[in-house]
Amino acid sequence: MLRHCASGSPGSRPVRALPPSARALRQRLRQCAERIPEAEAVLDLLEKCPEHQKKGGFPVIVFEGLDATGKTTVTQAVKDTLNGVLLRSPPACISHWRTVFDDEPTLIKRAFYAAGNYILASEIAKASTRAPVIIDRYWHSTAAYTIATETSGKVQDLPPAQDEVYQWPEDLLKPDLVLLLTVDPAERVRRLQHRGLEKTKEEAELEANSLFRQRVEESYRRMVNPACQEVDASPPKEEVLKTVLQLIKEHCAF
């Protein structure tokens, strides 16, 4: 639950941008729904999701990491290899509203992304009854960017590793395995330039602000219950896929 950061370091301050539960999230969306019609639409979708979703008998595997770490390539390859279902956060039913919420204040913006995870959980619950589920970003991504944004300064200014901000929400469906793809910062920038895509605001800050990037990556590493298994995604994609499939075999029962 993301409610507060323990005090003690000069740069830490309360992490207010993520509500501690789906109930609090719905309340936050209601507060801005009159001004933002899209918030009302997101709220409608969220209200239709059953509470405390449970996954089916197939494994649920999440891939996390910064842009250009190979998530798109790896998730597609794993999906094809396991004959699974590929899902993304935010889910397709609300992803077209990202530009609306990205321009809103932090509290509203993060409420949108947090809501996406709960809506996605409903899709995961259904899909995992028939096939392995591969997910391109989930709660850890939302939390890591929030913690890094709400904390100023260096990595040592983040909430301590045992802080509750790194805990998985009690009312959100858990995956079986979370894999964090990482690459050398210079290689990641090279890949971004090669892609030639328009940068998001957060991606521009990651490139321009090395301290922000370090806070995001360290926040990923401090997540618990479940923790991230780190994978070096710098080698050729065939080698990365081999490593990933081995980890899935070790941690997930089919």
mmCIF file of C-alpha atoms in Angstrom:
data_model
loop_
_atom_site.group_PDB
_atom_site.id
_atom_site.type_symbol
_atom_site.label_atom_id
_atom_site.label_comp_id
_atom_site.label_asym_id
_atom_site.label_seq_id
_atom_site.Cartn_x
_atom_site.Cartn_y
_atom_site.Cartn_z
ATOM 1 C CA MET A 1 0.000 0.000 0.000
ATOM 2 C CA LEU A 2 1.353 3.400 -0.882
ATOM 3 C CA ARG A 3 0.390 5.680 1.949
ATOM 4 C CA HIS A 4 3.480 7.304 3.376
ATOM 5 C CA CYS A 5 7.250 7.271 3.355
ATOM 6 C CA ALA A 6 9.103 6.852 6.578
ATOM 7 C CA SER A 7 10.904 9.999 7.528
ATOM 8 C CA GLY A 8 14.579 10.167 8.261
ATOM 9 C CA SER A 9 16.334 11.246 5.074
ATOM 10 C CA PRO A 10 16.282 14.870 3.918
ATOM 11 C CA GLY A 11 14.713 14.125 0.528
ATOM 12 C CA SER A 12 11.927 11.816 1.644
ATOM 13 C CA ARG A 13 8.387 13.100 1.994
ATOM 14 C CA PRO A 14 4.961 11.470 1.991
ATOM 15 C CA VAL A 15 4.126 9.547 -1.185
ATOM 16 C CA ARG A 16 0.592 10.817 -1.671
ATOM 17 C CA ALA A 17 0.037 10.095 -5.325
ATOM 18 C CA LEU A 18 -1.185 6.522 -4.968
ATOM 19 C CA PRO A 19 -4.207 5.553 -2.849
ATOM 20 C CA PRO A 20 -3.840 2.572 -0.487
ATOM 21 C CA SER A 21 -6.725 0.544 -1.943
ATOM 22 C CA ALA A 22 -9.261 0.314 -4.752
ATOM 23 C CA ARG A 23 -11.853 1.889 -2.466
ATOM 24 C CA ALA A 24 -9.683 4.977 -1.902
ATOM 25 C CA LEU A 25 -8.913 5.059 -5.601
ATOM 26 C CA ARG A 26 -12.594 5.187 -6.508
ATOM 27 C CA GLN A 27 -13.077 8.052 -4.067
ATOM 28 C CA ARG A 28 -10.269 10.030 -5.698
ATOM 29 C CA LEU A 29 -11.689 9.521 -9.177
ATOM 30 C CA ARG A 30 -15.138 10.651 -8.016
ATOM 31 C CA GLN A 31 -13.641 13.892 -6.764
ATOM 32 C CA CYS A 32 -12.487 14.872 -10.247
ATOM 33 C CA ALA A 33 -15.153 13.136 -12.366
ATOM 34 C CA GLU A 34 -17.327 16.237 -12.680
ATOM 35 C CA ARG A 35 -14.431 18.180 -14.213
ATOM 36 C CA ILE A 36 -12.924 15.305 -16.227
ATOM 37 C CA PRO A 37 -15.465 13.185 -18.157
ATOM 38 C CA GLU A 38 -12.815 10.530 -18.818
ATOM 39 C CA ALA A 39 -12.439 10.024 -15.051
ATOM 40 C CA GLU A 40 -16.126 9.162 -14.875
ATOM 41 C CA ALA A 41 -15.614 6.606 -17.669
ATOM 42 C CA VAL A 42 -12.634 5.050 -15.863
ATOM 43 C CA LEU A 43 -14.646 4.940 -12.664
ATOM 44 C CA ASP A 44 -17.494 3.153 -14.451
ATOM 45 C CA LEU A 45 -15.084 0.457 -15.647
ATOM 46 C CA LEU A 46 -13.537 0.157 -12.193
ATOM 47 C CA GLU A 47 -16.934 -0.237 -10.525
ATOM 48 C CA LYS A 48 -17.639 -3.260 -12.750
ATOM 49 C CA CYS A 49 -14.514 -5.082 -11.535
ATOM 50 C CA PRO A 50 -15.141 -7.595 -8.731
ATOM 51 C CA GLU A 51 -13.156 -6.990 -5.557
ATOM 52 C CA HIS A 52 -10.265 -9.314 -4.623
ATOM 53 C CA GLN A 53 -9.755 -10.867 -8.031
ATOM 54 C CA LYS A 54 -8.312 -14.387 -8.117
ATOM 55 C CA LYS A 55 -6.208 -15.758 -10.922
ATOM 56 C CA GLY A 56 -6.873 -19.017 -12.729
ATOM 57 C CA GLY A 57 -4.672 -22.088 -12.940
ATOM 58 C CA PHE A 58 -2.156 -20.707 -15.449
ATOM 59 C CA PRO A 59 0.880 -18.605 -14.455
ATOM 60 C CA VAL A 60 0.848 -14.811 -14.578
ATOM 61 C CA ILE A 61 4.216 -13.303 -15.548
ATOM 62 C CA VAL A 62 4.939 -9.559 -15.480
ATOM 63 C CA PHE A 63 7.744 -7.756 -17.319
ATOM 64 C CA GLU A 64 8.903 -4.440 -15.917
ATOM 65 C CA GLY A 65 11.623 -1.976 -16.878
ATOM 66 C CA LEU A 66 12.293 1.392 -18.438
ATOM 67 C CA ASP A 67 11.436 2.062 -22.077
ATOM 68 C CA ALA A 68 13.869 0.529 -24.585
ATOM 69 C CA THR A 69 14.899 -2.323 -22.301
ATOM 70 C CA GLY A 70 13.313 -4.834 -24.672
ATOM 71 C CA LYS A 71 9.933 -5.437 -23.008
ATOM 72 C CA THR A 72 7.945 -5.385 -26.256
ATOM 73 C CA THR A 73 10.257 -7.861 -27.986
ATOM 74 C CA VAL A 74 10.591 -10.199 -25.011
ATOM 75 C CA THR A 75 6.921 -10.228 -24.006
ATOM 76 C CA GLN A 76 5.860 -11.064 -27.567
ATOM 77 C CA ALA A 77 8.457 -13.845 -27.791
ATOM 78 C CA VAL A 78 7.414 -15.329 -24.441
ATOM 79 C CA LYS A 79 3.760 -15.094 -25.400
ATOM 80 C CA ASP A 80 4.446 -16.990 -28.650
ATOM 81 C CA THR A 81 6.650 -19.595 -26.951
ATOM 82 C CA LEU A 82 4.163 -20.358 -24.167
ATOM 83 C CA ASN A 83 1.094 -19.933 -26.381
ATOM 84 C CA GLY A 84 -0.089 -17.370 -23.871
ATOM 85 C CA VAL A 85 -2.130 -14.174 -23.678
ATOM 86 C CA LEU A 86 -0.349 -10.809 -23.795
ATOM 87 C CA LEU A 87 -1.806 -7.913 -21.797
ATOM 88 C CA ARG A 88 -0.512 -4.393 -21.127
ATOM 89 C CA SER A 89 -0.943 -1.702 -18.502
ATOM 90 C CA PRO A 90 -2.805 0.543 -18.809
ATOM 91 C CA PRO A 91 -5.251 -1.829 -20.547
ATOM 92 C CA ALA A 92 -6.506 -1.097 -24.039
ATOM 93 C CA CYS A 93 -9.944 -0.022 -22.778
ATOM 94 C CA ILE A 94 -8.447 3.108 -21.143
ATOM 95 C CA SER A 95 -4.989 3.553 -22.729
ATOM 96 C CA HIS A 96 -6.333 6.060 -25.282
ATOM 97 C CA TRP A 97 -6.987 8.463 -22.372
ATOM 98 C CA ARG A 98 -3.341 8.568 -21.271
ATOM 99 C CA THR A 99 -2.750 11.941 -22.938
ATOM 100 C CA VAL A 100 -5.663 13.416 -21.001
ATOM 101 C CA PHE A 101 -4.414 12.276 -17.599
ATOM 102 C CA ASP A 102 -0.726 12.883 -18.280
ATOM 103 C CA ASP A 103 -1.521 16.605 -18.318
ATOM 104 C CA GLU A 104 -3.385 16.480 -14.995
ATOM 105 C CA PRO A 105 -1.907 17.079 -11.505
ATOM 106 C CA THR A 106 0.095 14.185 -10.072
ATOM 107 C CA LEU A 107 -2.640 12.894 -7.757
ATOM 108 C CA ILE A 108 -5.125 12.532 -10.617
ATOM 109 C CA LYS A 109 -2.555 11.206 -13.070
ATOM 110 C CA ARG A 110 -1.438 8.459 -10.718
ATOM 111 C CA ALA A 111 -5.036 7.596 -9.839
ATOM 112 C CA PHE A 112 -5.598 6.893 -13.530
ATOM 113 C CA TYR A 113 -2.609 4.559 -13.778
ATOM 114 C CA ALA A 114 -3.470 2.835 -10.499
ATOM 115 C CA ALA A 115 -7.041 2.306 -11.736
ATOM 116 C CA GLY A 116 -5.598 0.744 -14.872
ATOM 117 C CA ASN A 117 -3.969 -1.950 -12.762
ATOM 118 C CA TYR A 118 -7.222 -2.877 -11.038
ATOM 119 C CA ILE A 119 -9.081 -2.956 -14.350
ATOM 120 C CA LEU A 120 -6.255 -5.040 -15.812
ATOM 121 C CA ALA A 121 -6.562 -7.460 -12.874
ATOM 122 C CA SER A 122 -10.072 -8.303 -14.039
ATOM 123 C CA GLU A 123 -8.700 -9.192 -17.490
ATOM 124 C CA ILE A 124 -5.873 -11.230 -15.923
ATOM 125 C CA ALA A 125 -8.312 -13.215 -13.787
ATOM 126 C CA LYS A 126 -10.292 -14.272 -16.856
ATOM 127 C CA ALA A 127 -7.336 -14.896 -19.178
ATOM 128 C CA SER A 128 -5.405 -16.994 -16.647
ATOM 129 C CA THR A 129 -8.173 -19.609 -16.615
ATOM 130 C CA ARG A 130 -7.277 -20.613 -20.178
ATOM 131 C CA ALA A 131 -3.596 -19.800 -20.845
ATOM 132 C CA PRO A 132 -0.392 -18.329 -19.371
ATOM 133 C CA VAL A 133 -0.678 -14.541 -19.059
ATOM 134 C CA ILE A 134 2.221 -12.287 -20.046
ATOM 135 C CA ILE A 135 1.953 -8.662 -18.898
ATOM 136 C CA ASP A 136 3.858 -5.632 -20.150
ATOM 137 C CA ARG A 137 4.001 -3.540 -16.921
ATOM 138 C CA TYR A 138 1.718 -3.765 -13.919
ATOM 139 C CA TRP A 139 1.640 -2.321 -10.382
ATOM 140 C CA HIS A 140 5.419 -2.159 -9.835
ATOM 141 C CA SER A 141 5.751 0.264 -12.736
ATOM 142 C CA THR A 142 3.058 2.575 -11.374
ATOM 143 C CA ALA A 143 4.583 2.460 -7.901
ATOM 144 C CA ALA A 144 8.220 2.906 -8.972
ATOM 145 C CA TYR A 145 7.507 6.018 -11.034
ATOM 146 C CA THR A 146 5.353 7.470 -8.270
ATOM 147 C CA ILE A 147 7.986 6.936 -5.581
ATOM 148 C CA ALA A 148 10.729 8.364 -7.811
ATOM 149 C CA THR A 149 8.616 11.402 -8.695
ATOM 150 C CA GLU A 150 7.488 12.113 -5.139
ATOM 151 C CA THR A 151 11.024 11.777 -3.724
ATOM 152 C CA SER A 152 13.635 14.395 -4.557
ATOM 153 C CA GLY A 153 17.380 13.984 -4.455
ATOM 154 C CA LYS A 154 19.531 10.883 -4.754
ATOM 155 C CA VAL A 155 18.830 7.177 -4.335
ATOM 156 C CA GLN A 156 19.668 7.393 -0.637
ATOM 157 C CA ASP A 157 16.788 9.858 -0.240
ATOM 158 C CA LEU A 158 14.223 7.205 -1.208
ATOM 159 C CA PRO A 159 12.090 5.689 1.552
ATOM 160 C CA PRO A 160 14.079 2.933 3.316
ATOM 161 C CA ALA A 161 13.913 -0.534 1.810
ATOM 162 C CA GLN A 162 11.512 -1.813 4.479
ATOM 163 C CA ASP A 163 8.966 0.989 3.947
ATOM 164 C CA GLU A 164 5.382 -0.045 3.161
ATOM 165 C CA VAL A 165 5.414 1.948 -0.099
ATOM 166 C CA TYR A 166 7.217 -1.018 -1.685
ATOM 167 C CA GLN A 167 4.506 -3.503 -0.685
ATOM 168 C CA TRP A 168 2.011 -4.948 -3.154
ATOM 169 C CA PRO A 169 -1.589 -3.764 -2.498
ATOM 170 C CA GLU A 170 -3.548 -6.329 -0.495
ATOM 171 C CA ASP A 171 -6.618 -6.071 -2.723
ATOM 172 C CA LEU A 172 -4.848 -6.397 -6.110
ATOM 173 C CA LEU A 173 -4.372 -9.707 -7.951
ATOM 174 C CA LYS A 174 -0.746 -10.856 -7.620
ATOM 175 C CA PRO A 175 1.396 -12.275 -10.427
ATOM 176 C CA ASP A 176 3.462 -15.444 -10.028
ATOM 177 C CA LEU A 177 6.657 -13.832 -11.304
ATOM 178 C CA VAL A 178 7.910 -10.290 -11.987
ATOM 179 C CA LEU A 179 10.940 -9.894 -14.249
ATOM 180 C CA LEU A 180 12.767 -6.550 -14.343
ATOM 181 C CA LEU A 181 14.623 -5.993 -17.622
ATOM 182 C CA THR A 182 17.663 -3.722 -17.375
ATOM 183 C CA VAL A 183 20.271 -2.450 -19.815
ATOM 184 C CA ASP A 184 23.253 -0.120 -19.554
ATOM 185 C CA PRO A 185 22.017 3.534 -19.562
ATOM 186 C CA ALA A 186 24.065 4.422 -22.661
ATOM 187 C CA GLU A 187 22.719 1.397 -24.532
ATOM 188 C CA ARG A 188 19.164 2.288 -23.561
ATOM 189 C CA VAL A 189 19.580 5.830 -24.937
ATOM 190 C CA ARG A 190 21.046 4.393 -28.147
ATOM 191 C CA ARG A 191 18.014 2.132 -28.549
ATOM 192 C CA LEU A 192 15.632 5.037 -27.934
ATOM 193 C CA GLN A 193 17.344 7.128 -30.601
ATOM 194 C CA HIS A 194 17.224 4.217 -33.021
ATOM 195 C CA ARG A 195 13.483 3.807 -32.461
ATOM 196 C CA GLY A 196 12.883 7.458 -33.305
ATOM 197 C CA LEU A 197 9.579 7.592 -31.425
ATOM 198 C CA GLU A 198 8.203 10.685 -29.741
ATOM 199 C CA LYS A 199 9.226 10.748 -26.076
ATOM 200 C CA THR A 200 6.724 10.809 -23.246
ATOM 201 C CA LYS A 201 7.226 13.407 -20.501
ATOM 202 C CA GLU A 202 8.572 10.751 -18.153
ATOM 203 C CA GLU A 203 10.886 9.322 -20.801
ATOM 204 C CA ALA A 204 12.304 12.777 -21.496
ATOM 205 C CA GLU A 205 12.955 13.206 -17.775
ATOM 206 C CA LEU A 206 14.581 9.772 -17.540
ATOM 207 C CA GLU A 207 16.994 10.779 -20.285
ATOM 208 C CA ALA A 208 17.683 14.268 -18.968
ATOM 209 C CA ASN A 209 17.753 13.495 -15.243
ATOM 210 C CA SER A 210 20.024 10.621 -14.270
ATOM 211 C CA LEU A 211 19.008 10.920 -10.611
ATOM 212 C CA PHE A 212 15.348 10.399 -11.520
ATOM 213 C CA ARG A 213 16.281 7.332 -13.581
ATOM 214 C CA GLN A 214 18.312 5.928 -10.690
ATOM 215 C CA ARG A 215 15.416 6.479 -8.272
ATOM 216 C CA VAL A 216 13.028 4.644 -10.608
ATOM 217 C CA GLU A 217 15.361 1.679 -11.039
ATOM 218 C CA GLU A 218 16.141 1.426 -7.330
ATOM 219 C CA SER A 219 12.433 1.628 -6.485
ATOM 220 C CA TYR A 220 11.845 -1.357 -8.768
ATOM 221 C CA ARG A 221 14.562 -3.274 -6.934
ATOM 222 C CA ARG A 222 13.024 -2.560 -3.516
ATOM 223 C CA MET A 223 9.571 -3.880 -4.387
ATOM 224 C CA VAL A 224 8.470 -6.875 -2.334
ATOM 225 C CA ASN A 225 5.673 -9.395 -2.171
ATOM 226 C CA PRO A 226 6.425 -10.090 -5.001
ATOM 227 C CA ALA A 227 9.952 -8.841 -5.614
ATOM 228 C CA CYS A 228 11.418 -8.291 -9.070
ATOM 229 C CA GLN A 229 13.824 -10.824 -10.557
ATOM 230 C CA GLU A 230 16.378 -8.740 -12.464
ATOM 231 C CA VAL A 231 17.370 -9.786 -15.993
ATOM 232 C CA ASP A 232 20.206 -8.239 -18.001
ATOM 233 C CA ALA A 233 18.555 -7.471 -21.355
ATOM 234 C CA SER A 234 21.754 -6.221 -23.026
ATOM 235 C CA PRO A 235 22.698 -9.510 -24.799
ATOM 236 C CA PRO A 236 21.084 -10.580 -28.111
ATOM 237 C CA LYS A 237 17.343 -11.179 -27.857
ATOM 238 C CA GLU A 238 17.730 -14.956 -28.282
ATOM 239 C CA GLU A 239 19.981 -15.099 -25.221
ATOM 240 C CA VAL A 240 17.669 -12.879 -23.178
ATOM 241 C CA LEU A 241 14.688 -15.072 -24.103
ATOM 242 C CA LYS A 242 16.593 -18.183 -23.019
ATOM 243 C CA THR A 243 17.334 -16.612 -19.618
ATOM 244 C CA VAL A 244 13.731 -15.492 -19.197
ATOM 245 C CA LEU A 245 12.282 -18.895 -20.077
ATOM 246 C CA GLN A 246 14.625 -20.569 -17.598
ATOM 247 C CA LEU A 247 13.425 -18.248 -14.821
ATOM 248 C CA ILE A 248 9.807 -18.941 -15.731
ATOM 249 C CA LYS A 249 10.505 -22.682 -15.579
ATOM 250 C CA GLU A 250 12.104 -22.309 -12.141
ATOM 251 C CA HIS A 251 9.375 -20.118 -10.600
ATOM 252 C CA CYS A 252 6.139 -21.109 -12.355
ATOM 253 C CA ALA A 253 4.460 -24.493 -12.420
ATOM 254 C CA PHE A 254 2.542 -25.459 -15.563
#
